[in-house]
XYZ file of C-alpha atoms in Angstrom:
277
model
C -1.431 -3.335 6.383
C 2.154 -4.569 6.177
C 4.275 -2.591 3.762
C 6.636 -4.126 1.213
C 10.063 -4.546 2.822
C 12.332 -2.515 0.531
C 15.454 -3.172 2.610
C 14.986 -6.942 2.367
C 14.487 -6.749 -1.385
C 17.558 -4.552 -1.909
C 19.734 -6.815 0.218
C 18.768 -9.858 -1.836
C 18.415 -8.394 -5.303
C 20.568 -5.292 -5.830
C 24.231 -5.463 -6.875
C 26.694 -6.653 -5.743
C 24.610 -9.292 -3.951
C 21.947 -9.532 -6.641
C 21.333 -9.000 -10.368
C 19.557 -5.619 -10.368
C 21.154 -2.181 -10.648
C 18.677 -0.330 -8.441
C 15.401 -1.038 -6.628
C 13.053 1.476 -5.066
C 9.687 1.099 -3.327
C 7.475 4.200 -3.234
C 4.302 4.770 -1.252
C 2.300 6.121 -4.180
C 2.781 7.146 -7.783
C 0.740 7.580 -10.921
C 2.308 4.697 -12.841
C 5.536 2.784 -12.288
C 5.881 2.287 -16.046
C 5.558 6.029 -16.637
C 8.097 6.766 -13.894
C 10.647 4.438 -15.449
C 10.123 6.020 -18.868
C 11.194 9.293 -17.255
C 14.082 7.572 -15.484
C 15.210 6.150 -18.821
C 15.569 9.668 -20.232
C 17.662 10.523 -17.171
C 20.058 7.643 -17.904
C 18.767 4.959 -15.525
C 20.677 1.702 -15.764
C 19.668 -1.616 -17.255
C 17.670 -3.643 -14.716
C 16.335 -0.731 -12.677
C 13.263 -1.747 -10.620
C 10.430 0.391 -9.279
C 7.672 -0.942 -7.017
C 4.711 1.082 -5.722
C 2.422 0.457 -2.782
C -0.270 2.267 -4.776
C -0.746 3.537 -8.333
C -3.223 6.313 -8.985
C -3.030 5.961 -12.781
C -1.965 2.343 -13.272
C -1.713 1.331 -16.914
C -2.967 -1.718 -18.756
C -2.876 -2.554 -22.442
C -4.539 -0.280 -25.020
C -4.862 2.597 -22.552
C -6.873 0.688 -19.949
C -6.590 1.365 -16.225
C -5.040 -1.206 -13.889
C -6.802 -0.854 -10.533
C -3.974 -0.412 -8.007
C -5.168 0.467 -4.475
C -2.725 0.807 -1.603
C -1.637 -2.424 0.051
C -3.645 -4.732 -2.207
C -1.207 -5.729 -4.910
C 2.310 -5.850 -6.219
C 2.816 -3.108 -8.824
C 6.281 -3.546 -10.268
C 8.120 -2.223 -13.327
C 11.590 -3.093 -14.592
C 13.700 -1.074 -17.037
C 15.655 -3.329 -19.383
C 18.237 -2.435 -22.017
C 18.639 -5.708 -23.965
C 20.984 -5.799 -26.940
C 18.803 -8.011 -29.109
C 17.151 -7.566 -32.536
C 14.158 -5.232 -32.477
C 11.963 -8.057 -33.785
C 12.618 -10.002 -30.586
C 11.239 -7.430 -28.148
C 7.689 -8.758 -28.533
C 8.748 -12.048 -26.985
C 9.511 -10.430 -23.620
C 5.871 -10.556 -22.438
C 5.734 -14.377 -22.695
C 9.025 -14.563 -20.766
C 7.565 -12.325 -18.049
C 4.457 -14.505 -17.981
C 6.593 -17.550 -17.212
C 8.372 -15.614 -14.454
C 5.003 -14.704 -12.909
C 4.000 -18.388 -12.942
C 7.283 -19.242 -11.201
C 6.593 -16.635 -8.525
C 3.012 -17.771 -7.934
C 4.083 -21.390 -7.571
C 6.690 -20.275 -5.027
C 3.859 -18.968 -2.818
C 1.610 -21.975 -3.411
C -0.623 -20.749 -6.232
C -1.052 -22.644 -9.503
C -1.901 -20.527 -12.540
C -1.898 -20.541 -16.349
C -1.225 -18.030 -19.126
C -3.640 -16.403 -21.534
C -2.018 -14.788 -24.561
C -0.809 -12.069 -24.772
C -0.429 -10.789 -21.208
C -2.849 -12.287 -18.689
C -2.242 -14.749 -15.876
C -5.299 -16.771 -14.828
C -6.097 -19.098 -11.952
C -9.097 -21.341 -11.174
C -11.637 -19.435 -9.090
C -12.110 -20.704 -5.509
C -15.755 -21.422 -6.396
C -14.588 -23.894 -9.032
C -16.562 -22.032 -11.677
C -14.031 -21.063 -14.331
C -10.972 -18.841 -14.183
C -10.197 -15.388 -12.860
C -7.383 -12.968 -13.688
C -4.753 -12.689 -10.967
C -1.988 -10.826 -12.826
C -1.238 -8.834 -15.947
C 1.834 -7.770 -17.893
C 2.563 -4.639 -19.917
C 5.733 -4.601 -22.008
C 6.511 -1.297 -23.734
C 9.391 -0.396 -26.014
C 10.721 2.983 -24.885
C 12.381 5.785 -26.810
C 16.016 6.165 -25.869
C 19.483 6.610 -27.312
C 19.708 2.830 -27.098
C 17.086 0.088 -27.227
C 15.053 -0.174 -24.031
C 11.918 -1.850 -22.694
C 9.759 -1.035 -19.690
C 8.208 -4.213 -18.319
C 5.259 -3.700 -15.989
C 3.770 -6.500 -13.900
C 0.704 -6.162 -11.702
C -0.378 -8.932 -9.326
C -3.564 -8.995 -7.251
C -2.340 -10.096 -3.823
C -5.197 -9.175 -1.460
C -8.908 -9.184 -2.276
C -10.155 -5.635 -2.884
C -13.131 -4.105 -1.149
C -14.577 -2.513 -4.274
C -15.482 -4.609 -7.340
C -12.853 -4.640 -10.093
C -14.074 -4.389 -13.717
C -13.695 -7.747 -15.485
C -10.909 -8.320 -17.978
C -11.655 -8.579 -21.728
C -13.807 -11.652 -22.230
C -15.562 -11.152 -18.885
C -12.930 -12.740 -16.634
C -13.289 -11.563 -13.012
C -10.357 -10.498 -10.862
C -9.085 -12.949 -8.238
C -6.388 -12.428 -5.597
C -3.494 -14.603 -4.475
C -4.779 -14.592 -0.878
C -8.083 -16.052 -2.072
C -6.272 -18.681 -4.120
C -3.875 -19.588 -1.305
C -6.647 -19.620 1.329
C -4.671 -17.295 3.559
C -2.449 -14.212 3.720
C 0.287 -13.880 1.118
C 3.322 -11.662 1.743
C 3.794 -9.049 -0.958
C 7.504 -8.924 -0.104
C 7.784 -12.679 -0.665
C 5.942 -12.391 -3.978
C 8.205 -9.529 -5.100
C 11.331 -11.475 -4.171
C 10.128 -14.605 -5.986
C 9.024 -12.625 -9.047
C 12.230 -10.634 -9.498
C 14.381 -13.721 -8.885
C 12.459 -15.663 -11.524
C 12.497 -12.741 -13.951
C 16.277 -12.440 -13.607
C 16.749 -16.096 -14.502
C 14.304 -16.138 -17.406
C 15.191 -12.729 -18.878
C 18.895 -13.557 -18.740
C 18.212 -16.745 -20.708
C 15.982 -14.850 -23.179
C 18.646 -12.200 -23.684
C 21.336 -14.812 -24.316
C 19.095 -16.339 -27.002
C 18.711 -12.965 -28.763
C 14.992 -12.749 -27.929
C 14.245 -15.980 -29.811
C 11.829 -18.013 -27.685
C 12.568 -21.154 -29.651
C 16.350 -21.111 -29.245
C 16.465 -22.122 -25.593
C 13.163 -23.923 -25.158
C 11.191 -21.052 -23.639
C 8.533 -21.397 -26.320
C 7.874 -25.003 -25.288
C 7.415 -23.943 -21.667
C 5.066 -21.157 -22.677
C 2.936 -23.418 -24.867
C 2.700 -26.002 -22.079
C 1.275 -23.348 -19.730
C -0.910 -21.346 -22.133
C -4.633 -22.125 -22.185
C -5.142 -20.020 -25.326
C -3.423 -22.639 -27.490
C -5.947 -25.110 -28.905
C -8.828 -22.756 -28.115
C -11.297 -21.168 -30.494
C -10.732 -17.451 -30.062
C -11.972 -14.091 -31.216
C -9.214 -11.523 -31.554
C -10.135 -7.864 -31.470
C -7.530 -5.722 -33.193
C -7.581 -1.925 -33.025
C -8.735 -0.445 -36.332
C -9.419 -3.820 -37.960
C -12.247 -6.380 -38.108
C -12.270 -9.095 -35.449
C -10.634 -12.392 -36.359
C -12.104 -15.754 -35.316
C -10.156 -19.004 -35.465
C -8.236 -21.602 -33.486
C -5.068 -20.522 -31.691
C -2.537 -23.146 -32.767
C 0.970 -21.943 -31.948
C 3.316 -19.154 -30.893
C 6.109 -17.951 -33.159
C 9.681 -17.343 -31.867
C 8.960 -13.603 -31.532
C 5.933 -14.137 -29.286
C 3.193 -13.658 -31.898
C 0.092 -15.871 -31.834
C -0.628 -18.072 -34.853
C -4.337 -18.553 -35.579
C -5.958 -20.918 -38.071
C -9.146 -19.460 -39.556
C -12.187 -21.511 -40.577
C -10.873 -21.346 -44.144
C -7.612 -22.986 -43.041
C -5.519 -19.826 -43.403
C -2.754 -19.306 -40.847
C -2.639 -15.746 -39.521
C 0.099 -14.277 -37.330
C -1.222 -11.905 -34.656
C 1.227 -9.565 -32.964
C -1.240 -7.726 -30.681
C -4.915 -7.785 -29.825
C -7.512 -8.611 -27.171
C -8.253 -12.333 -27.094
C -11.619 -13.746 -26.043
C -11.881 -17.500 -25.559
C -15.098 -18.561 -27.278
C -15.711 -21.503 -24.959
C -14.903 -21.858 -21.276
C -11.356 -22.814 -20.382
C -11.317 -26.385 -19.106
C -9.628 -26.886 -15.736
């Protein structure tokens, strides 16, 4: 198993040569997001990056576990301190999704987005889509506004079966999709380079996806739009309708059977018919 090359990443990405304040790669931790929440309290700088070879308590949305065995994936979190309106923080996950697509294309993998935080790719069998990456964006308590952005990518196929994502989507790895080995260092470099470019643009636009055209890019790559969906919201009845648009703050707009437009800020989305390739 080849480890992630921390020295190469620092040389390319950490100031003064690169855009990030600090970058560390650890052999094992509970959760990179949790570690950066602690680092935030200790005064860690904007654009601090933590990558783990393994997570023993990896986090997904709504308290789920992100399976994170050693050497199989890229488990990366970034601490950001953007000076934008609070209402704009929800649009960071779509921006990260676009950065993940950029990184996958850089290593020869084509993928699409599923709102709010999944990255999907056609299964090698040709039978539908699998989940190859996920995003977790969390506002964090601090003396100033901060966000912890977690990104998990399945790079190597795992020996043990991985529980399917909401909606029954199986996990798929980049090595399976690329029909050969994929360097986790190369993926990390491509991902953090793309995130720098897209997050910088997002920050300049005050978190408004529509201001600089990011919303158009997201819609063009999101298979949820135009789909009949069921949205499961914690503590509320499920909502069924057609996903028709994204608002500038990253919320999904759904048209119900009665023609009512509903704005959904968070929830698990199940596509009610297979995603066409």
